[in-house]
Amino acid sequence: MLTRTVVGRARVVREIRAAAPLMADLRAPVTARGPWLTAVLNAGVAGRGAGRPAAVVVGAHAEGRPDAVAFLALRRRGPVVVVTVLGGGVQPVPGGRPPARLLARDGEAAGLLAAGIHDLLGDVRGSARLRLAGLPLGDPTARALSARLPDGLIANERSHAMTDDLDGMGGVVRSRDPAELERWLPALLAREPDTRARGFLRSCARLHAAIGQVELAVLPGDDGPRAALLTLLDGADRWPWWGWSDVGGLGTAMGAPLVSVTAPARGWP
């Protein structure tokens, strides 16, 4: 097995495309697949301080389909480079499940991927701080990486999921038609106060609607929607993503644990 690291948007995009079969085989969530990561990269081009995307890749050949890959972001904060999962600083992200993945086909590949991430930290000029968050419980790469970090820490927190009971409000219209999304999008986005979140939501929703992975639910009113919800779709799986309601029908519930691997800033050997 060979391990390589690539840095820069164009090279990472190529690795995202090459990793599509691995993502499918491992049933990676929508938020760890190509379209979402592409939207994250596009948001990074438009935003300041987004850092540089990177990928640590493990495979049998120098190019081609990987057996393990981690998509990361390198952000310089003064003398320190902060290493996170790609998309870790982007909002909004659906709650209730781990949104990130360190993709590895088996335990051997996970160990090599952990070694590659550790080597990446050593290649950073100056000090590096690691924070890989939003991972699933029992992630083998996270375990192997933590074992390599003398001051590393694995922690978990409980997530919260949005619940969709809008049909009980009566009159809700649901659609996967990109044209319907485009029709309602201005009214929806007017309810998102954060400018960067609004921009990401617009581009990401349009992209996923174009490939049939977004459902829009709207409760119309006389002066605009009284409630709206965007749900990410993966076959029969539904994952409420972002929404609001003036009349109820949207709630929260306890979700799955989210795991993080962290290490404080220091110079790496």
XYZ file of N, CA and C in Angstrom:
807
model
N 0.840 -1.194 0.000
C 0.000 0.000 0.000
C 0.878 1.249 0.000
N 0.459 2.247 -0.756
C 1.169 3.519 -0.825
C 0.312 4.602 -0.187
N 0.962 5.530 0.498
C 0.258 6.656 1.103
C 0.789 7.944 0.491
N -0.123 8.813 0.095
C 0.284 10.085 -0.475
C -0.594 11.194 0.094
N -0.061 12.407 0.052
C -0.808 13.579 0.503
C -0.844 14.593 -0.628
N -2.019 15.105 -0.923
C -2.166 16.153 -1.937
C -2.788 17.374 -1.276
N -2.401 18.540 -1.759
C -2.894 19.800 -1.210
C -3.324 20.694 -2.372
N -4.417 21.413 -2.187
C -4.912 22.307 -3.218
C -6.231 21.827 -3.793
N -7.066 22.772 -4.193
C -8.432 22.458 -4.583
C -8.509 21.495 -5.767
N -7.774 21.765 -6.845
C -7.890 20.936 -8.047
C -7.483 19.492 -7.761
N -6.417 19.306 -7.000
C -5.946 17.957 -6.711
C -6.894 17.226 -5.767
N -7.466 17.961 -4.811
C -8.414 17.329 -3.891
C -9.701 16.953 -4.617
N -10.136 17.780 -5.549
C -11.327 17.437 -6.338
C -11.117 16.124 -7.080
N -9.935 15.920 -7.642
C -9.649 14.655 -8.334
C -9.726 13.475 -7.375
N -9.242 13.672 -6.148
C -9.286 12.582 -5.168
C -10.715 12.305 -4.709
N -11.532 13.332 -4.614
C -12.936 13.144 -4.255
C -13.630 12.290 -5.316
N -13.361 12.586 -6.572
C -13.971 11.799 -7.654
C -13.488 10.351 -7.611
N -12.194 10.164 -7.374
C -11.644 8.811 -7.339
C -12.186 8.007 -6.166
N -12.569 8.699 -5.087
C -13.039 8.017 -3.874
C -14.523 7.690 -3.912
N -15.225 8.050 -4.983
C -16.673 7.819 -5.025
C -17.049 6.362 -4.800
N -16.366 5.371 -5.422
C -16.732 3.969 -5.141
C -16.520 3.577 -3.677
N -15.450 4.093 -3.068
C -15.202 3.798 -1.650
C -16.294 4.399 -0.778
N -16.697 5.620 -1.076
C -17.780 6.260 -0.339
C -19.055 5.433 -0.427
N -19.341 4.925 -1.625
C -20.545 4.116 -1.808
C -20.429 2.783 -1.069
N -19.278 2.136 -1.170
C -19.091 0.842 -0.510
C -19.241 0.957 1.004
N -18.759 2.063 1.572
C -18.800 2.255 3.025
C -20.086 2.933 3.482
N -20.976 3.215 2.543
C -22.244 3.883 2.843
C -22.002 5.172 3.631
N -21.065 5.953 3.124
C -20.785 7.254 3.748
C -22.031 8.123 3.683
N -22.256 8.957 4.686
C -23.434 9.826 4.663
C -23.320 10.871 3.558
N -24.437 11.477 3.231
C -24.460 12.508 2.182
C -23.415 13.583 2.456
N -23.212 13.928 3.722
C -22.292 14.998 4.098
C -20.819 14.604 3.985
N -20.539 13.355 3.627
C -19.155 12.915 3.431
C -18.961 12.373 2.024
N -19.837 12.757 1.101
C -19.744 12.302 -0.284
C -19.377 13.464 -1.205
N -19.167 13.103 -2.472
C -18.632 14.050 -3.431
C -19.406 15.349 -3.599
N -20.725 15.307 -3.823
C -21.447 16.567 -4.031
C -21.340 17.527 -2.845
N -21.491 17.002 -1.629
C -21.396 17.869 -0.448
C -19.986 18.448 -0.326
N -18.967 17.609 -0.476
C -17.589 18.088 -0.352
C -17.262 19.090 -1.452
N -17.829 18.896 -2.633
C -17.641 19.872 -3.710
C -18.260 21.212 -3.337
N -19.455 21.178 -2.741
C -20.084 22.422 -2.284
C -19.245 23.099 -1.209
N -18.645 22.301 -0.338
C -17.761 22.860 0.689
C -16.568 23.539 0.041
N -15.963 22.905 -0.944
C -14.815 23.498 -1.631
C -15.213 24.784 -2.345
N -16.386 24.794 -2.973
C -16.848 26.011 -3.640
C -17.069 27.133 -2.645
N -17.598 26.803 -1.465
C -17.794 27.812 -0.423
C -16.450 28.333 0.064
N -15.442 27.457 0.104
C -14.118 27.880 0.532
C -13.480 28.849 -0.418
N -13.728 28.673 -1.711
C -13.194 29.602 -2.703
C -13.778 30.993 -2.490
N -15.063 31.041 -2.116
C -15.729 32.330 -1.947
C -15.471 32.966 -0.589
N -15.079 32.186 0.402
C -14.942 32.709 1.756
C -13.504 32.977 2.142
N -13.312 33.921 3.044
C -11.989 34.233 3.553
C -11.667 33.334 4.745
N -10.388 32.977 4.861
C -9.959 32.185 6.006
C -10.372 30.738 5.951
N -10.763 30.258 4.752
C -11.222 28.869 4.646
C -10.063 27.890 4.688
N -8.855 28.356 4.436
C -7.702 27.475 4.458
C -7.538 26.707 3.164
N -6.601 25.755 3.174
C -6.306 24.963 1.987
C -6.820 23.538 2.180
N -7.525 23.004 1.180
C -7.970 21.614 1.288
C -6.803 20.662 1.057
N -6.873 19.507 1.690
C -5.846 18.475 1.544
C -6.519 17.114 1.603
N -5.818 16.124 1.073
C -6.298 14.735 1.152
C -5.123 13.823 1.452
N -5.307 12.948 2.419
C -4.349 11.876 2.696
C -4.965 10.609 2.124
N -4.234 9.964 1.205
C -4.797 8.874 0.410
C -3.943 7.623 0.565
N -4.597 6.491 0.771
C -3.931 5.195 0.850
C -4.476 4.312 -0.263
N -3.582 3.732 -1.054
C -4.030 2.871 -2.136
C -2.921 1.975 -2.643
N -3.307 1.031 -3.476
C -2.328 0.089 -4.016
C -1.441 0.717 -5.077
N -1.911 1.826 -5.663
C -1.164 2.488 -6.726
C -1.043 3.974 -6.421
N -0.106 4.622 -7.101
C 0.136 6.045 -6.877
C -1.063 6.889 -7.293
N -1.880 6.380 -8.210
C -3.098 7.048 -8.626
C -4.201 6.003 -8.717
N -5.435 6.469 -8.807
C -6.547 5.533 -8.951
C -7.379 5.460 -7.691
N -8.205 4.425 -7.612
C -9.158 4.301 -6.521
C -8.449 4.023 -5.202
N -8.808 4.753 -4.143
C -8.143 4.562 -2.854
C -8.779 3.443 -2.031
N -8.009 2.944 -1.066
C -8.538 2.037 -0.051
C -8.838 2.778 1.249
N -8.307 3.981 1.368
C -8.599 4.844 2.515
C -8.274 6.276 2.114
N -9.037 7.207 2.647
C -8.779 8.613 2.346
C -9.392 9.494 3.433
N -8.675 10.546 3.767
C -9.177 11.571 4.688
C -9.136 12.904 3.961
N -10.264 13.567 3.888
C -10.332 14.897 3.286
C -10.272 15.925 4.415
N -9.285 16.802 4.350
C -8.961 17.688 5.456
C -8.896 19.141 4.987
N -8.845 20.041 5.959
C -8.629 21.460 5.690
C -7.505 21.952 6.597
N -6.612 22.744 6.036
C -5.484 23.306 6.774
C -5.689 24.816 6.858
N -5.913 25.314 8.069
C -6.173 26.736 8.266
C -5.095 27.336 9.163
N -4.429 28.365 8.664
C -3.403 29.010 9.474
C -4.037 30.066 10.372
N -3.741 29.961 11.660
C -4.183 30.933 12.655
C -2.930 31.476 13.345
N -2.381 32.568 12.769
C -1.121 33.089 13.284
C -0.018 32.077 13.024
N 0.731 31.687 14.056
C 1.820 30.722 13.858
C 1.369 29.265 13.835
N 0.073 29.028 14.036
C -0.440 27.664 14.173
C -1.301 27.297 12.964
N -1.106 26.083 12.454
C -1.975 25.534 11.418
C -2.957 24.571 12.087
N -4.243 24.831 11.909
C -5.292 23.985 12.481
C -5.744 22.996 11.412
N -5.685 21.711 11.740
C -6.060 20.646 10.806
C -7.419 20.096 11.221
N -8.388 20.201 10.326
C -9.751 19.740 10.598
C -10.218 18.872 9.437
N -11.368 18.229 9.617
C -11.987 17.548 8.482
C -12.511 18.601 7.519
N -12.463 18.290 6.234
C -12.983 19.205 5.232
C -14.484 19.391 5.448
N -14.901 20.632 5.597
C -16.304 20.921 5.870
C -16.623 21.071 7.334
N -15.602 20.903 8.197
C -15.850 20.984 9.630
C -16.293 22.345 10.109
N -15.956 23.404 9.375
C -16.348 24.739 9.800
C -17.518 25.310 9.031
N -18.153 24.485 8.202
C -19.240 24.964 7.343
C -20.587 24.697 8.007
N -21.485 25.643 7.885
C -22.846 25.514 8.397
C -23.816 25.969 7.309
N -25.052 25.424 7.325
C -25.603 24.465 8.286
C -25.325 23.010 7.898
N -25.142 22.171 8.915
C -24.946 20.736 8.749
C -26.088 20.032 9.476
N -26.687 19.001 8.900
C -27.779 18.308 9.596
C -27.287 17.668 10.887
N -28.145 17.649 11.883
C -27.780 17.105 13.182
C -28.297 15.694 13.385
N -27.851 15.092 14.498
C -28.369 13.787 14.891
C -27.517 12.611 14.501
N -26.587 12.804 13.562
C -25.710 11.725 13.106
C -24.315 12.290 12.868
N -23.291 11.446 12.893
C -21.950 11.928 12.561
C -21.875 12.341 11.092
N -21.528 13.598 10.808
C -21.491 14.041 9.416
C -20.177 13.753 8.710
N -19.110 13.474 9.442
C -17.781 13.324 8.843
C -17.361 11.860 8.808
N -16.426 11.561 7.912
C -15.867 10.213 7.818
C -14.380 10.289 7.488
N -13.608 9.405 8.118
C -12.264 9.076 7.685
C -12.409 7.723 7.000
N -12.449 7.724 5.699
C -12.865 6.556 4.936
C -11.754 5.510 4.881
N -12.026 4.299 5.325
C -11.045 3.221 5.291
C -11.762 1.908 5.034
N -11.263 1.136 4.061
C -11.919 -0.102 3.670
C -11.789 -1.198 4.727
N -10.661 -1.211 5.471
C -10.447 -2.229 6.489
C -9.480 -1.698 7.539
N -9.168 -2.521 8.528
C -8.312 -2.092 9.624
C -6.910 -1.736 9.176
N -6.350 -2.491 8.238
C -5.011 -2.174 7.747
C -4.982 -0.811 7.074
N -5.962 -0.554 6.243
C -6.029 0.740 5.561
C -6.226 1.875 6.562
N -7.033 1.626 7.615
C -7.246 2.640 8.644
C -5.942 2.980 9.355
N -5.132 1.959 9.665
C -3.858 2.205 10.312
C -2.916 3.014 9.444
N -2.885 2.709 8.150
C -2.023 3.460 7.229
C -2.529 4.889 7.061
N -3.850 5.055 7.065
C -4.403 6.400 6.956
C -4.045 7.233 8.184
N -4.132 6.625 9.377
C -3.750 7.327 10.600
C -2.281 7.744 10.542
N -1.416 6.858 10.041
C 0.002 7.183 9.913
C 0.205 8.338 8.941
N -0.571 8.347 7.854
C -0.461 9.427 6.880
C -0.894 10.768 7.448
N -1.962 10.781 8.251
C -2.398 12.025 8.883
C -1.344 12.510 9.869
N -0.767 11.574 10.619
C 0.295 11.931 11.563
C 1.498 12.522 10.822
N 1.857 11.946 9.691
C 2.971 12.479 8.908
C 2.651 13.867 8.365
N 1.393 14.088 7.985
C 0.992 15.405 7.513
C 1.225 16.462 8.590
N 0.904 16.137 9.832
C 1.143 17.072 10.925
C 2.636 17.411 11.024
N 3.472 16.422 10.786
C 4.914 16.648 10.847
C 5.434 17.483 9.708
N 4.711 17.510 8.589
C 5.151 18.280 7.431
C 4.733 19.743 7.491
N 3.861 20.085 8.431
C 3.386 21.473 8.553
C 4.507 22.363 9.064
N 4.681 23.503 8.418
C 5.694 24.450 8.871
C 5.211 25.148 10.142
N 6.022 25.093 11.184
C 5.632 25.674 12.463
C 4.849 24.676 13.298
N 3.887 25.187 14.060
C 3.089 24.334 14.953
C 1.776 23.945 14.285
N 1.272 22.771 14.671
C 0.005 22.296 14.140
C -0.891 21.858 15.293
N -2.168 22.137 15.144
C -3.168 21.678 16.109
C -4.181 20.830 15.370
N -4.523 19.685 15.921
C -5.433 18.737 15.275
C -6.801 18.786 15.935
N -7.839 18.886 15.109
C -9.201 18.739 15.617
C -10.056 18.114 14.530
N -10.244 16.811 14.632
C -11.089 16.079 13.699
C -12.382 15.735 14.427
N -13.452 16.427 14.090
C -14.715 16.301 14.824
C -15.813 15.762 13.923
N -16.892 15.297 14.564
C -18.056 14.813 13.832
C -17.914 13.415 13.303
N -17.040 12.605 13.921
C -16.789 11.235 13.472
C -17.709 10.250 14.198
N -17.912 9.063 13.631
C -18.772 8.071 14.294
C -18.039 7.358 15.424
N -18.812 6.844 16.355
C -18.273 6.072 17.468
C -17.562 4.829 16.932
N -16.368 4.545 17.490
C -15.627 3.358 17.093
C -14.856 3.501 15.800
N -14.670 4.712 15.319
C -13.946 4.915 14.064
C -12.525 4.349 14.190
N -12.124 3.382 13.330
C -10.821 2.736 13.495
C -9.650 3.668 13.214
N -9.794 4.598 12.286
C -8.708 5.543 12.005
C -8.511 6.488 13.173
N -9.603 6.930 13.783
C -9.500 7.804 14.952
C -8.777 7.100 16.087
N -9.084 5.819 16.291
C -8.411 5.044 17.336
C -6.919 4.935 17.061
N -6.576 4.582 15.818
C -5.169 4.401 15.461
C -4.416 5.716 15.527
N -5.068 6.802 15.139
C -4.420 8.105 15.184
C -4.188 8.549 16.618
N -5.177 8.350 17.480
C -5.035 8.728 18.880
C -3.858 8.000 19.533
N -3.653 6.734 19.149
C -2.544 5.957 19.718
C -1.195 6.530 19.326
N -1.138 7.286 18.235
C 0.110 7.882 17.776
C 0.358 9.260 18.392
N -0.624 9.790 19.099
C -0.524 11.152 19.630
C -0.302 11.095 21.138
N 0.861 11.451 21.632
C 1.114 11.351 23.073
C 0.214 12.248 23.902
N -0.224 13.359 23.340
C -1.124 14.261 24.064
C -2.472 14.371 23.365
N -2.788 13.358 22.579
C -4.064 13.366 21.880
C -5.212 12.935 22.786
N -6.415 13.264 22.376
C -7.598 12.965 23.184
C -8.749 12.588 22.261
N -9.416 11.492 22.591
C -10.677 11.131 21.928
C -11.817 11.472 22.884
N -12.769 12.208 22.389
C -13.924 12.589 23.206
C -15.186 12.403 22.373
N -16.324 12.341 23.042
C -17.582 12.273 22.307
C -18.628 13.131 22.991
N -19.562 13.576 22.195
C -20.686 14.356 22.692
C -21.950 13.878 22.006
N -23.076 14.086 22.652
C -24.345 13.653 22.089
C -24.852 14.710 21.106
N -25.266 14.264 19.939
C -25.816 15.179 18.949
C -27.322 15.336 19.146
N -27.886 16.301 18.440
C -29.331 16.535 18.478
C -29.865 16.555 17.049
N -30.937 15.841 16.814
C -31.535 15.723 15.489
C -32.789 16.578 15.397
N -33.036 17.083 14.203
C -34.300 17.764 13.937
C -35.357 16.719 13.610
N -36.547 16.867 14.144
C -37.652 15.960 13.851
C -38.680 16.665 12.974
N -39.244 15.909 12.064
C -40.160 16.454 11.064
C -41.565 15.916 11.302
N -42.419 16.767 11.866
C -43.829 16.436 12.038
C -44.708 17.463 11.329
N -44.192 18.031 10.254
C -44.919 19.094 9.565
C -46.230 18.621 8.954
N -46.300 17.338 8.572
C -47.542 16.866 7.964
C -48.730 17.003 8.911
N -48.455 17.008 10.218
C -49.527 17.188 11.186
C -50.095 18.595 11.215
N -49.392 19.542 10.568
C -49.883 20.915 10.524
C -50.957 21.116 9.455
N -51.003 20.182 8.488
C -51.986 20.289 7.413
C -51.554 21.270 6.333
N -51.758 20.873 5.077
C -51.468 21.768 3.960
C -50.020 21.826 3.541
N -49.184 20.943 4.057
C -47.759 20.952 3.703
C -47.580 20.389 2.296
N -46.767 21.069 1.510
C -46.446 20.635 0.155
C -44.994 20.159 0.143
N -44.791 18.935 -0.344
C -43.439 18.376 -0.413
C -43.068 18.147 -1.879
N -41.804 18.454 -2.201
C -41.371 18.318 -3.588
C -39.871 18.091 -3.660
N -39.456 17.306 -4.673
C -38.043 17.121 -4.991
C -37.677 17.844 -6.289
N -38.583 18.614 -6.799
C -38.393 19.320 -8.067
C -37.453 20.506 -7.861
N -36.321 20.558 -8.567
C -35.410 21.703 -8.419
C -36.085 23.040 -8.710
N -37.066 23.038 -9.618
C -37.760 24.282 -9.927
C -38.558 24.793 -8.726
N -39.161 23.869 -7.972
C -39.893 24.280 -6.772
C -38.934 24.834 -5.714
N -37.788 24.202 -5.582
C -36.793 24.742 -4.651
C -36.411 26.155 -5.056
N -36.158 26.354 -6.340
C -35.747 27.673 -6.827
C -36.852 28.708 -6.573
N -38.073 28.286 -6.699
C -39.205 29.195 -6.489
C -39.264 29.703 -5.051
N -39.028 28.798 -4.089
C -39.181 29.152 -2.684
C -37.880 29.610 -2.024
N -36.754 29.392 -2.697
C -35.464 29.619 -2.055
C -35.286 31.036 -1.499
N -35.647 32.104 -2.214
C -35.472 33.447 -1.629
C -36.190 33.628 -0.295
N -37.424 33.115 -0.202
C -38.178 33.246 1.044
C -37.552 32.417 2.151
N -37.022 31.244 1.798
C -36.374 30.409 2.803
C -35.109 31.070 3.324
N -34.277 31.529 2.407
C -32.987 32.084 2.799
C -33.130 33.371 3.596
N -34.238 34.063 3.438
C -34.462 35.296 4.211
C -34.526 35.002 5.705
N -34.751 33.747 6.088
C -34.835 33.385 7.502
C -33.496 32.924 8.070
N -32.439 32.906 7.242
C -31.100 32.536 7.720
C -30.283 33.809 7.932
N -29.984 34.167 9.191
C -29.331 35.447 9.463
C -27.847 35.487 9.107
N -27.170 34.348 9.073
C -25.727 34.333 8.845
C -25.426 34.345 7.338
N -24.643 35.314 6.908
C -24.387 35.491 5.478
C -23.678 34.288 4.875
N -22.643 33.772 5.535
C -21.896 32.649 4.986
C -22.747 31.385 4.972
N -23.518 31.167 6.034
C -24.410 30.005 6.059
C -25.450 30.111 4.950
N -25.929 31.311 4.713
C -26.918 31.518 3.653
C -26.334 31.176 2.284
N -25.087 31.587 2.039
C -24.460 31.289 0.765
C -24.229 29.801 0.567
N -23.760 29.120 1.615
C -23.545 27.682 1.501
C -24.863 26.942 1.321
N -25.864 27.350 2.061
C -27.174 26.704 1.967
C -27.728 26.825 0.548
N -27.593 27.996 -0.045
C -28.098 28.212 -1.407
C -27.407 27.272 -2.401
N -26.092 27.273 -2.409
C -25.365 26.491 -3.412
C -25.488 24.991 -3.151
N -25.420 24.586 -1.890
C -25.477 23.166 -1.567
C -26.871 22.597 -1.839
N -27.910 23.350 -1.501
C -29.276 22.882 -1.751
C -29.530 22.746 -3.249
N -29.077 23.715 -4.027
C -29.265 23.634 -5.476
C -28.547 22.419 -6.058
N -27.323 22.183 -5.615
C -26.551 21.056 -6.128
C -27.223 19.725 -5.815
N -27.665 19.550 -4.573
C -28.285 18.285 -4.191
C -29.691 18.130 -4.774
N -30.378 19.234 -5.000
C -31.682 19.148 -5.668
C -31.505 18.669 -7.107
N -30.432 19.101 -7.756
C -30.193 18.722 -9.149
C -29.956 17.226 -9.306
N -29.487 16.552 -8.239
C -29.239 15.110 -8.310
C -30.278 14.323 -7.501
N -31.364 14.974 -7.135
C -32.469 14.289 -6.473
C -32.225 13.937 -5.023
N -31.363 14.690 -4.344
C -31.043 14.358 -2.952
C -31.532 15.405 -1.961
N -32.476 16.227 -2.369
C -33.092 17.185 -1.447
C -34.597 17.187 -1.640
N -35.314 17.149 -0.527
C -36.752 17.366 -0.537
C -37.054 18.682 0.162
N -37.920 19.473 -0.456
C -38.399 20.712 0.147
C -39.820 20.503 0.652
N -40.040 20.840 1.921
C -41.392 20.830 2.490
C -41.747 22.265 2.861
N -42.903 22.732 2.394
C -43.338 24.111 2.637
C -44.781 24.107 3.111
N -45.042 24.903 4.131
C -46.405 25.185 4.558
C -46.725 26.612 4.120
N -47.457 26.785 3.001
C -47.684 28.131 2.473
C -48.576 28.962 3.393
N -48.363 30.271 3.318
C -49.195 31.221 4.039
C -49.546 32.386 3.149
N -50.352 33.302 3.660
C -50.784 34.439 2.847
C -49.627 35.361 2.495
N -48.659 35.504 3.399
C -47.544 36.422 3.180
C -46.210 35.691 3.065
N -46.250 34.460 2.569
C -45.031 33.673 2.465
C -45.165 32.401 3.280
N -44.150 31.561 3.274
C -44.239 30.284 3.985
C -44.322 30.469 5.494
N -45.157 29.649 6.117
C -45.246 29.645 7.581
C -44.281 28.633 8.197
N -43.818 27.712 7.378
C -42.819 26.721 7.810
C -42.142 26.177 6.564
N -40.900 25.779 6.720
C -40.164 25.190 5.601
C -39.092 24.262 6.150
N -38.794 23.224 5.383
C -37.775 22.261 5.793
C -37.103 21.685 4.564
N -35.771 21.630 4.601
C -34.985 20.915 3.609
C -34.514 19.602 4.225
N -34.730 18.508 3.517
C -34.338 17.176 3.989
C -33.401 16.548 2.973
N -32.256 16.047 3.449
C -31.328 15.321 2.584
C -31.824 13.900 2.400
N -31.724 13.411 1.165
C -32.228 12.085 0.818
C -31.084 11.198 0.333
N -31.107 9.946 0.760
C -30.164 8.942 0.263
C -30.944 7.661 0.102
N -31.501 7.458 -1.076
C -32.443 6.350 -1.264
C -33.675 6.585 -0.402
N -34.006 5.601 0.431
C -35.163 5.736 1.316
C -34.831 6.488 2.603
N -33.557 6.749 2.827
C -33.147 7.424 4.062
C -33.432 8.915 3.974
N -33.975 9.461 5.057
C -34.313 10.883 5.135
C -33.563 11.493 6.325
N -32.941 12.657 6.082
C -32.143 13.305 7.113
C -32.502 14.791 7.150
N -33.425 15.194 8.043
C -33.783 16.615 8.132
C -32.535 17.487 8.311
N -32.440 18.530 7.483
C -31.220 19.313 7.369
C -31.368 20.708 7.964
N -32.275 21.487 7.428
C -32.390 22.887 7.844
C -33.827 23.321 7.644
N -34.351 24.066 8.608
C -35.705 24.556 8.456
C -36.139 25.426 9.621
N -37.364 25.892 9.554
C -37.943 26.738 10.590
C -39.464 26.648 10.496
N -40.119 27.016 11.560
C -41.574 26.981 11.571
C -42.118 28.032 12.526
N -43.139 28.717 12.074
C -43.857 29.662 12.934
C -45.065 29.025 13.603
N -45.354 27.767 13.253
C -46.586 27.144 13.734
C -46.346 25.782 14.387
N -45.101 25.389 14.564
C -44.805 24.086 15.145
C -44.552 23.044 14.069
N -44.399 21.807 14.502
C -44.171 20.722 13.562
C -42.715 20.339 13.390
N -41.789 21.165 13.890
C -40.362 20.847 13.869
C -39.866 20.820 15.302
N -39.224 19.719 15.676
C -38.708 19.592 17.036
C -37.296 19.067 17.031
N -36.829 18.675 18.203
C -35.490 18.102 18.322
C -35.564 16.818 19.140
N -34.610 15.944 18.882
C -34.504 14.678 19.613
C -33.035 14.349 19.792
N -32.732 13.543 20.790
C -31.360 13.122 20.998
C -30.895 12.277 19.819
N -29.642 12.513 19.408
C -29.092 11.781 18.282
C -27.927 10.896 18.692
N -27.168 10.455 17.714
C -26.023 9.569 17.943
C -24.837 10.354 18.488
N -23.893 9.669 19.154
C -22.686 10.358 19.629
C -21.817 10.832 18.457
N -21.153 11.959 18.669
C -20.176 12.495 17.722
C -18.805 12.413 18.375
N -17.854 11.833 17.671
C -16.511 11.620 18.207
C -15.555 12.654 17.631
N -14.635 13.121 18.457
C -13.590 14.034 17.997
C -12.228 13.518 18.458
N -11.220 13.759 17.614
C -9.823 13.476 17.960
C -9.089 14.801 17.948
N -8.487 15.168 19.060
C -7.811 16.451 19.153
C -6.406 16.272 19.704
N -5.539 17.207 19.338
C -4.205 17.297 19.902
C -3.828 18.766 19.933
N -3.238 19.244 21.030
C -2.915 20.675 21.145
C -1.812 21.092 20.199
N -1.692 22.390 19.997
C -0.695 22.926 19.075
C 0.707 22.643 19.600
N 1.534 22.134 18.699
C 2.940 21.924 19.014
C 3.688 21.636 17.725
N 5.008 21.718 17.786
C 5.832 21.312 16.657
C 5.930 19.803 16.643
N 5.796 19.201 15.471
C 5.782 17.750 15.353
C 7.125 17.276 14.815
N 7.619 16.133 15.303
C 8.893 15.607 14.807
C 8.772 15.179 13.350
